[in-house]
XYZ file of N, CA and C in Angstrom:
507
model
N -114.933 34.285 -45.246
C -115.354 34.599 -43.894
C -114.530 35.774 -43.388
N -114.725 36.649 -42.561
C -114.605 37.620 -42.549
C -114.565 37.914 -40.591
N -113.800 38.943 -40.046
C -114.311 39.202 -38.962
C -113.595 38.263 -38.127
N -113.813 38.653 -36.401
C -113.777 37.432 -36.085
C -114.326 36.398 -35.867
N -113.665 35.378 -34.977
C -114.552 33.761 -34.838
C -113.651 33.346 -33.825
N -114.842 32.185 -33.409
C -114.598 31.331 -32.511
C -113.964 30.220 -33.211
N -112.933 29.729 -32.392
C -112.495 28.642 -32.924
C -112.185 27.240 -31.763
N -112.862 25.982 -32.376
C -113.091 24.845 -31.300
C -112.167 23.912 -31.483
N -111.140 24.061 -32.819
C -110.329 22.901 -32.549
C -109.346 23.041 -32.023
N -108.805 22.050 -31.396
C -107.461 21.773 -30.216
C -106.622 22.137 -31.233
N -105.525 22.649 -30.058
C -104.410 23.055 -30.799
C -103.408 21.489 -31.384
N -103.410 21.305 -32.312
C -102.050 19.882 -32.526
C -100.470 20.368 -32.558
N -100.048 19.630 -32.239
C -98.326 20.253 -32.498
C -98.240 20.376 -34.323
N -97.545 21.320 -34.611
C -97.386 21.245 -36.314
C -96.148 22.087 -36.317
N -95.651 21.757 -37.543
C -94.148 21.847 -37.913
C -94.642 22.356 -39.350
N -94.308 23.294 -39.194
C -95.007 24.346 -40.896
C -93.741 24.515 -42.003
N -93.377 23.944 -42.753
C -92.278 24.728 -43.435
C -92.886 25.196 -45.163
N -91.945 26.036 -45.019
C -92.256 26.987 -45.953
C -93.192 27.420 -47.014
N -92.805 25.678 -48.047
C -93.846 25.524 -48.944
C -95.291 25.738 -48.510
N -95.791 25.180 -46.944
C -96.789 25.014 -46.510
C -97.540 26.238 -45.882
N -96.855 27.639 -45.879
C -97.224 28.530 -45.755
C -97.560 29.642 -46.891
N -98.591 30.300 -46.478
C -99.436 30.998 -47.169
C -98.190 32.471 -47.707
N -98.038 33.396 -48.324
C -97.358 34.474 -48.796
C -98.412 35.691 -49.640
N -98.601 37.157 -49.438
C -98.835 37.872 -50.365
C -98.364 38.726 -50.510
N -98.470 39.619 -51.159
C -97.362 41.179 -51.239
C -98.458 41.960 -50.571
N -98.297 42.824 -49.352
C -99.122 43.785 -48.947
C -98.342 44.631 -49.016
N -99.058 46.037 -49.168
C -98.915 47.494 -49.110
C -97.504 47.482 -49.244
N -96.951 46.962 -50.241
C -95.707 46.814 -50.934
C -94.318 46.141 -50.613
N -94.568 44.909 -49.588
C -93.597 44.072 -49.379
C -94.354 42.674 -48.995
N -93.192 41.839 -49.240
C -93.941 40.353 -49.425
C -94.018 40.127 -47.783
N -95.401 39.170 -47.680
C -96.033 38.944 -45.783
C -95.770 37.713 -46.110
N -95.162 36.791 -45.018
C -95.689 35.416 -45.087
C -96.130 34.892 -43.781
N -97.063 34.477 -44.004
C -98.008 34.234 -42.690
C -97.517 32.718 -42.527
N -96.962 32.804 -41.851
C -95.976 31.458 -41.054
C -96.798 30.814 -39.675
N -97.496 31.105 -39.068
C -98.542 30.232 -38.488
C -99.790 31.163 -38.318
N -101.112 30.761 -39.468
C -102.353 31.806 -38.922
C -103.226 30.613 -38.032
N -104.582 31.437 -38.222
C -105.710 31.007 -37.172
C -105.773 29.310 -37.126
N -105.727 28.920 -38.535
C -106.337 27.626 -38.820
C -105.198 26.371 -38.015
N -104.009 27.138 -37.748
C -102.652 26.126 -37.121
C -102.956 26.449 -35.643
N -103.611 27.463 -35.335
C -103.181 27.906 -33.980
C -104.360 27.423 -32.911
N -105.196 27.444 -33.797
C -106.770 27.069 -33.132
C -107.490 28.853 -32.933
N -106.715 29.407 -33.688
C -107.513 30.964 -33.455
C -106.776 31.826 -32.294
N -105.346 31.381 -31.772
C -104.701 31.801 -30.367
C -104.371 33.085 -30.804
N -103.381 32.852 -32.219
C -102.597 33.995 -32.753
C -102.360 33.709 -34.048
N -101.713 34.539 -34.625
C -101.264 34.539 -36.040
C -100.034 35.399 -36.190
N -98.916 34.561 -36.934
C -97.463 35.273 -36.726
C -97.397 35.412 -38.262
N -96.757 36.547 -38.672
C -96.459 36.844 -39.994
C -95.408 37.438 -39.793
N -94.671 37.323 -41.225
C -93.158 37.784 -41.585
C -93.051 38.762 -42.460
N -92.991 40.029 -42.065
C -92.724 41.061 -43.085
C -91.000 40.932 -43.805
N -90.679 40.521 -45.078
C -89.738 40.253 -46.039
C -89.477 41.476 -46.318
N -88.158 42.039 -46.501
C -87.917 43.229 -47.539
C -88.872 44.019 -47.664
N -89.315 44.523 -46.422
C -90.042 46.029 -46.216
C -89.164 47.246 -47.086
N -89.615 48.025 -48.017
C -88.799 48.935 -48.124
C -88.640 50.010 -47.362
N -88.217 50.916 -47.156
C -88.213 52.325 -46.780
C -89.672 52.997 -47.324
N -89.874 53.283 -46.297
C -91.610 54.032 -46.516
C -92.702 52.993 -46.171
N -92.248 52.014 -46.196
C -93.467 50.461 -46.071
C -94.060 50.851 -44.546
N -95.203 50.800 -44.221
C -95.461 50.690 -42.705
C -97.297 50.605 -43.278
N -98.105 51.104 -42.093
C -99.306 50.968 -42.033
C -99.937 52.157 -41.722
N -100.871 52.614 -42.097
C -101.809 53.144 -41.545
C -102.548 53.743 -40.213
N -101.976 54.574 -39.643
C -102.925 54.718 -37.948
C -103.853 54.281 -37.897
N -103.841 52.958 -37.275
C -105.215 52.748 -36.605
C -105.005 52.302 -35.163
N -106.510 50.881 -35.035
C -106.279 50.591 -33.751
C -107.009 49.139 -33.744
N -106.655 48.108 -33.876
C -107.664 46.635 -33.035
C -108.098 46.497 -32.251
N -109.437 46.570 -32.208
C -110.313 46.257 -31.327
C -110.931 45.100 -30.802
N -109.765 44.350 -31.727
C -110.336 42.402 -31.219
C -108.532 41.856 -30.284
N -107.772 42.290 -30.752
C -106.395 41.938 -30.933
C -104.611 42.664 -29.874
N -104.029 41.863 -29.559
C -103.042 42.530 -29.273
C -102.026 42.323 -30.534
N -101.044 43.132 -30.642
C -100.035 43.069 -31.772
C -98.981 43.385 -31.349
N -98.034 42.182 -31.503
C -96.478 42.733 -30.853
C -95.425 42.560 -32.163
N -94.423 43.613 -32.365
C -93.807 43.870 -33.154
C -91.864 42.755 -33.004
N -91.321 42.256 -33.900
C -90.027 41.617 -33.235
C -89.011 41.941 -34.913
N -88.324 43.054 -34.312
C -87.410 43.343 -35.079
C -86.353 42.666 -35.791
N -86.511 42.119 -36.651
C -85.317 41.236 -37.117
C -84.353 42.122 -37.855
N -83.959 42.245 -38.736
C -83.152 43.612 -39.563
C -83.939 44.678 -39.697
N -82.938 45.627 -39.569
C -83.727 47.309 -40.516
C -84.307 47.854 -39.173
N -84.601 49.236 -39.758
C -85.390 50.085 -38.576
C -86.602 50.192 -38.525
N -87.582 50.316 -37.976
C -88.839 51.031 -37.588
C -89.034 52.235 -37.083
N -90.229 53.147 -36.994
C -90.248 53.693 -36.225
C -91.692 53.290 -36.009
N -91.910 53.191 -34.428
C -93.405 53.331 -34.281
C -94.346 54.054 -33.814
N -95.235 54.407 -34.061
C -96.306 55.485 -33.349
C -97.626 54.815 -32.379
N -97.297 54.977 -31.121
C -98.560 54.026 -30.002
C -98.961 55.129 -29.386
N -100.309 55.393 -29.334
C -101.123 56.576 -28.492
C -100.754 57.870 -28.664
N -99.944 58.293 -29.720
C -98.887 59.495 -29.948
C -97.462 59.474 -29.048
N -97.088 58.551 -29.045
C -95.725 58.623 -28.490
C -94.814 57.728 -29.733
N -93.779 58.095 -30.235
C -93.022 57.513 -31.064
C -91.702 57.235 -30.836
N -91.264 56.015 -31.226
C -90.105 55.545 -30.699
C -89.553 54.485 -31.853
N -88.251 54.417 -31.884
C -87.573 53.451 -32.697
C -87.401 52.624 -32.385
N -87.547 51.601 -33.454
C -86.917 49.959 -33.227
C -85.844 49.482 -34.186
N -84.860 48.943 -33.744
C -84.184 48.011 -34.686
C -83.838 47.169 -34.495
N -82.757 45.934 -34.451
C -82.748 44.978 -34.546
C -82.965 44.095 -33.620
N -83.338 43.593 -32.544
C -83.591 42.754 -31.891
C -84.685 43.231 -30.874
N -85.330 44.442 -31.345
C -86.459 45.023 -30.295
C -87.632 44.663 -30.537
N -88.365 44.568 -29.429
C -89.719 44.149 -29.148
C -90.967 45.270 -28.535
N -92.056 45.343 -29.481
C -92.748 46.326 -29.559
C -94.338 45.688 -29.212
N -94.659 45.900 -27.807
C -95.936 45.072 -27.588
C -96.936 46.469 -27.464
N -98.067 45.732 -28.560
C -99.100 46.881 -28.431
C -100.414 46.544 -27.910
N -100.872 47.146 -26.711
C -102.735 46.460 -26.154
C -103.642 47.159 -27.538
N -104.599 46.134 -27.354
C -105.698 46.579 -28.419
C -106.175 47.224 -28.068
N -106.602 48.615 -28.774
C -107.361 49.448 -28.564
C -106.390 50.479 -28.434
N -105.422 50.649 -28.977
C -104.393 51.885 -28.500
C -104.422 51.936 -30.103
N -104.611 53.653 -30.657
C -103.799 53.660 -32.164
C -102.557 53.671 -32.237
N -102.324 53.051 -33.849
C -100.763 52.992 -33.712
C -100.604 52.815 -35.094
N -98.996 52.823 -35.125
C -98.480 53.034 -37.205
C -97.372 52.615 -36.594
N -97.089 52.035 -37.659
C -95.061 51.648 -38.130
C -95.502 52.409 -39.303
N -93.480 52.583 -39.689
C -93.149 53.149 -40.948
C -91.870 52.590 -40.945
N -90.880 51.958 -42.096
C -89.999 51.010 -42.321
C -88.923 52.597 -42.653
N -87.999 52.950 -42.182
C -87.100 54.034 -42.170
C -85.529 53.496 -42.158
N -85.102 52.376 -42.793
C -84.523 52.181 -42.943
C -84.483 51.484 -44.423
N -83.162 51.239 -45.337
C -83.613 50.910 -46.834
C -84.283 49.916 -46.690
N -84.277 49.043 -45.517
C -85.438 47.708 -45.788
C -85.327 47.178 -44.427
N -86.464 46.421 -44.355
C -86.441 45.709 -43.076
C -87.302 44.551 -43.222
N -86.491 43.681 -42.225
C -87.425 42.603 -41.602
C -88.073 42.190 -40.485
N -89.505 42.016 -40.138
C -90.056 41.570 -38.500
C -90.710 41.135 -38.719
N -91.478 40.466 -37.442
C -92.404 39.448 -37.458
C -93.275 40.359 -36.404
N -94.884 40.162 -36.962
C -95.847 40.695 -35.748
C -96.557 39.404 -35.688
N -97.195 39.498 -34.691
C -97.736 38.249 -34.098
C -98.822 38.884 -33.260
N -100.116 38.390 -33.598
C -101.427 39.001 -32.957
C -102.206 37.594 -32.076
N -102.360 38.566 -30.943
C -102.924 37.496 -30.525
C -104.375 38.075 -29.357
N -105.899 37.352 -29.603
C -106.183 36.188 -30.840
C -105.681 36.474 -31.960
N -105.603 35.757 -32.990
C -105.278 35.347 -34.538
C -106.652 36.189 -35.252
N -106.597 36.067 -36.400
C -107.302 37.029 -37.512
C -106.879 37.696 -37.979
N -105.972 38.326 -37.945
C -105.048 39.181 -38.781
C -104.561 38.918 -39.986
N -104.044 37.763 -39.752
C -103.858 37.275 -40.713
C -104.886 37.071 -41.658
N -105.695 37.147 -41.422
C -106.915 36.588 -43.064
C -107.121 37.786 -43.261
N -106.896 39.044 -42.332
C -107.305 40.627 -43.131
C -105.993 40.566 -44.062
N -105.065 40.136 -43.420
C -103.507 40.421 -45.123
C -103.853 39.458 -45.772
N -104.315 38.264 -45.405
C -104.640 37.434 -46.619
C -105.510 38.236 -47.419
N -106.864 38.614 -47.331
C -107.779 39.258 -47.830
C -107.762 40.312 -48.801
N -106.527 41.450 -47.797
C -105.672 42.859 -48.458
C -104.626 42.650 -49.305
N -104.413 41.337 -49.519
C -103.196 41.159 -50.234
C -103.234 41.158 -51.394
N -102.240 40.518 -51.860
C -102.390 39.917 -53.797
C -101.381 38.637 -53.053
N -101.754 37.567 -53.552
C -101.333 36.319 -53.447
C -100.151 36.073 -53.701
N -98.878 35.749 -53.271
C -97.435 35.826 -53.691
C -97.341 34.867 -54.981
N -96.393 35.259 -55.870
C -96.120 34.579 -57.265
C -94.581 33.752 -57.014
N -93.901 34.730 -56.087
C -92.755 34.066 -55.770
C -92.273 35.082 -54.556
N -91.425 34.632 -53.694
C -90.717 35.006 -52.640
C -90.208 36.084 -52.697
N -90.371 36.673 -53.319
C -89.505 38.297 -53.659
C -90.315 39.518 -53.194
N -90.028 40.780 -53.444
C -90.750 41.910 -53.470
C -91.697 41.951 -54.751
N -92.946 42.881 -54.354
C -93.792 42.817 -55.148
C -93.505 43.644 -56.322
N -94.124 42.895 -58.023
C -94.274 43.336 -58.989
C -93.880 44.740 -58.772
N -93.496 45.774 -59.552
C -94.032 46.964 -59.914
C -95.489 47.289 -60.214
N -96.226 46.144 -60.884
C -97.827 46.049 -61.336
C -98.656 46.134 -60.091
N -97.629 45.671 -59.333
C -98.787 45.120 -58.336
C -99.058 46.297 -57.210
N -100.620 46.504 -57.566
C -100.740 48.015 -57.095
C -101.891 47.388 -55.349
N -101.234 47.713 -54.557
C -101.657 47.752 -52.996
C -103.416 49.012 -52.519
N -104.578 48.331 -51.700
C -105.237 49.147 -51.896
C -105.112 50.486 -51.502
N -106.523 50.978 -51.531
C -106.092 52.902 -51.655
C -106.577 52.724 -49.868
N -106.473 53.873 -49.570
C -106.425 53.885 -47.787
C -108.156 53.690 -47.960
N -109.017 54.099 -48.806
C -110.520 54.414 -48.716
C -111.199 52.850 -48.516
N -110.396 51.837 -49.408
C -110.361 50.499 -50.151
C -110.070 49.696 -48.463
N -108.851 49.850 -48.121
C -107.870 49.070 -46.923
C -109.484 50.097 -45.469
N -109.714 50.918 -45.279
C -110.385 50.947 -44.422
C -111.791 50.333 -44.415
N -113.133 50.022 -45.539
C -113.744 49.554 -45.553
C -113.317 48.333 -45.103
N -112.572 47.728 -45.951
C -111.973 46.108 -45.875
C -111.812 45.673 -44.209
N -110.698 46.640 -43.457
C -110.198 46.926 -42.027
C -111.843 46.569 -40.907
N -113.055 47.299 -41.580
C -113.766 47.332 -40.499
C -114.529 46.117 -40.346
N -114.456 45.283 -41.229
C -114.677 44.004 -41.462
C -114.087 43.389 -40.164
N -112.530 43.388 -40.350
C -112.003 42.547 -38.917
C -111.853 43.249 -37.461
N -112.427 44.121 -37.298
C -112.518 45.218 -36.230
C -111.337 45.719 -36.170
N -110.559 46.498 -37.331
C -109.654 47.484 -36.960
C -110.003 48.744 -38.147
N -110.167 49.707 -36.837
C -110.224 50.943 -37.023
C -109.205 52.109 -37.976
N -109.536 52.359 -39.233
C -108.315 53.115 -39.785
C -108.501 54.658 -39.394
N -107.632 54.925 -38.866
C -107.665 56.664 -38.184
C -107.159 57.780 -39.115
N -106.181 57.070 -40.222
C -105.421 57.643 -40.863
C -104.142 57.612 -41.353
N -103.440 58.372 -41.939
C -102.102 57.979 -43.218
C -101.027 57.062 -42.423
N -100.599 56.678 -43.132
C -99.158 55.736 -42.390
C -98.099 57.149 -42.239
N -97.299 57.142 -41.401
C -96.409 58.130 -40.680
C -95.356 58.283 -41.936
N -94.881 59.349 -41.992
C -93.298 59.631 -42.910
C -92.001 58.717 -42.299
N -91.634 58.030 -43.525
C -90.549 57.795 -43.185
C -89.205 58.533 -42.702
C-alpha cells in the first residue's frame, strides 16, 4: 500500500523495544523506525537516523501530506528550508511545514537524529526505499541506495515532491 491513508484504529498505549521495531539502510545509513503509522494510529511516525555519515542527507524536496521536524542527537546538519540554510547540532530542533522545500546534508563525520512526521507515512516511503536491515550497523558496501530518477518516482507515490540533488556536504 502506498500513499496516504486513513487510519480508524484508536491509539493503545505501546511500549516498542527494539527487537520489535522495523530497521533499513537508506541512502546509506541505517533508519530505524521506532514508532510508524500502524503504533500511532496514522498520527506520526518517528525514525532514527544511526551513523549518518558525512555526505548522508536527502534530496530537495517538499511533503505535501506531512510536517517533518528534525531532533539532533550527535553530529552536525546542515539544513536547507525555502532557500535559507542553517546548522544544527546537538540538541537542536528543526520544525518544517509541509509544503516548504527542503534538504539535510550530514557535515559532520557522522550523526545521529530523529525526524518525526506528522501525519505518519513516511515511514513506509523508507520502509519501501530501503533495503531491510541485516543487523544494526551501517550499510553493506553492496548495498547500493536508489538513483535520484528511482527515489523520485517511488517519492510521488507518498506525495513528496523531489526538486533535486541533496546539498554538499
Amino acid at each position: 500500500m502506498t500513499g496516504q491513508s486513513s487510519y480508524t484504529v484508536p491509539v493503545e498505549p505501546a511500549f516498542l523495544d527494539t527487537e520489535s521495531q522495523q530497521a533499513v539502510w537508506f541512502l546509506g545509513a541505517l533508519v530505524r523506525i521506532r514508532a510508524g503509522v500502524e503504533r500511532t494510529a496514522g498520527n506520526f511516525a518517528l525514525l532514527e537516523h544511526q551513523g549518518a555519515p558525512r555526505g548522508y542527507g536527502s534530496p530537495l524536496h517538499r511533503h505535501h501530506a506531512e510536517e517533518e521536524t528534525f531532533f539532533v542527537l550527535d553530529g552536525e546538519l546542515r539544513v536547507v528550508v525555502d532557500g535559507v540554510t542553517r546548522g544544527a547540532g546537538p540538541g537542536a530542533v528543526a520544525l518544517l511545514p509541509r509544503g516548504l522545500p527542503h534538504a539535510y546534508v550530514v557535515t559532520s563525520p557522522q550523526a545521529r537524529f530523529l525526524t518525526m512526521t506528522t501525519p505518519g507515512g513516511f515511514d513506509r516511503f523508507v520502509l519501501e526505499a530501503g533495503t531491510p536491515a541485516t543487523s544494526f550497523e551501517a550499510p553493506p558496501a553492496d548495498d547500493v541506495p536508489p538513483t535520484l530518477d528511482e527515489l523520485t518516482r517511488l517519492a510521488n507515490a507518498y506525495n513528496i515532491e523531489i526538486l533535486g540533488p541533496p546539498p554538499a556536504p
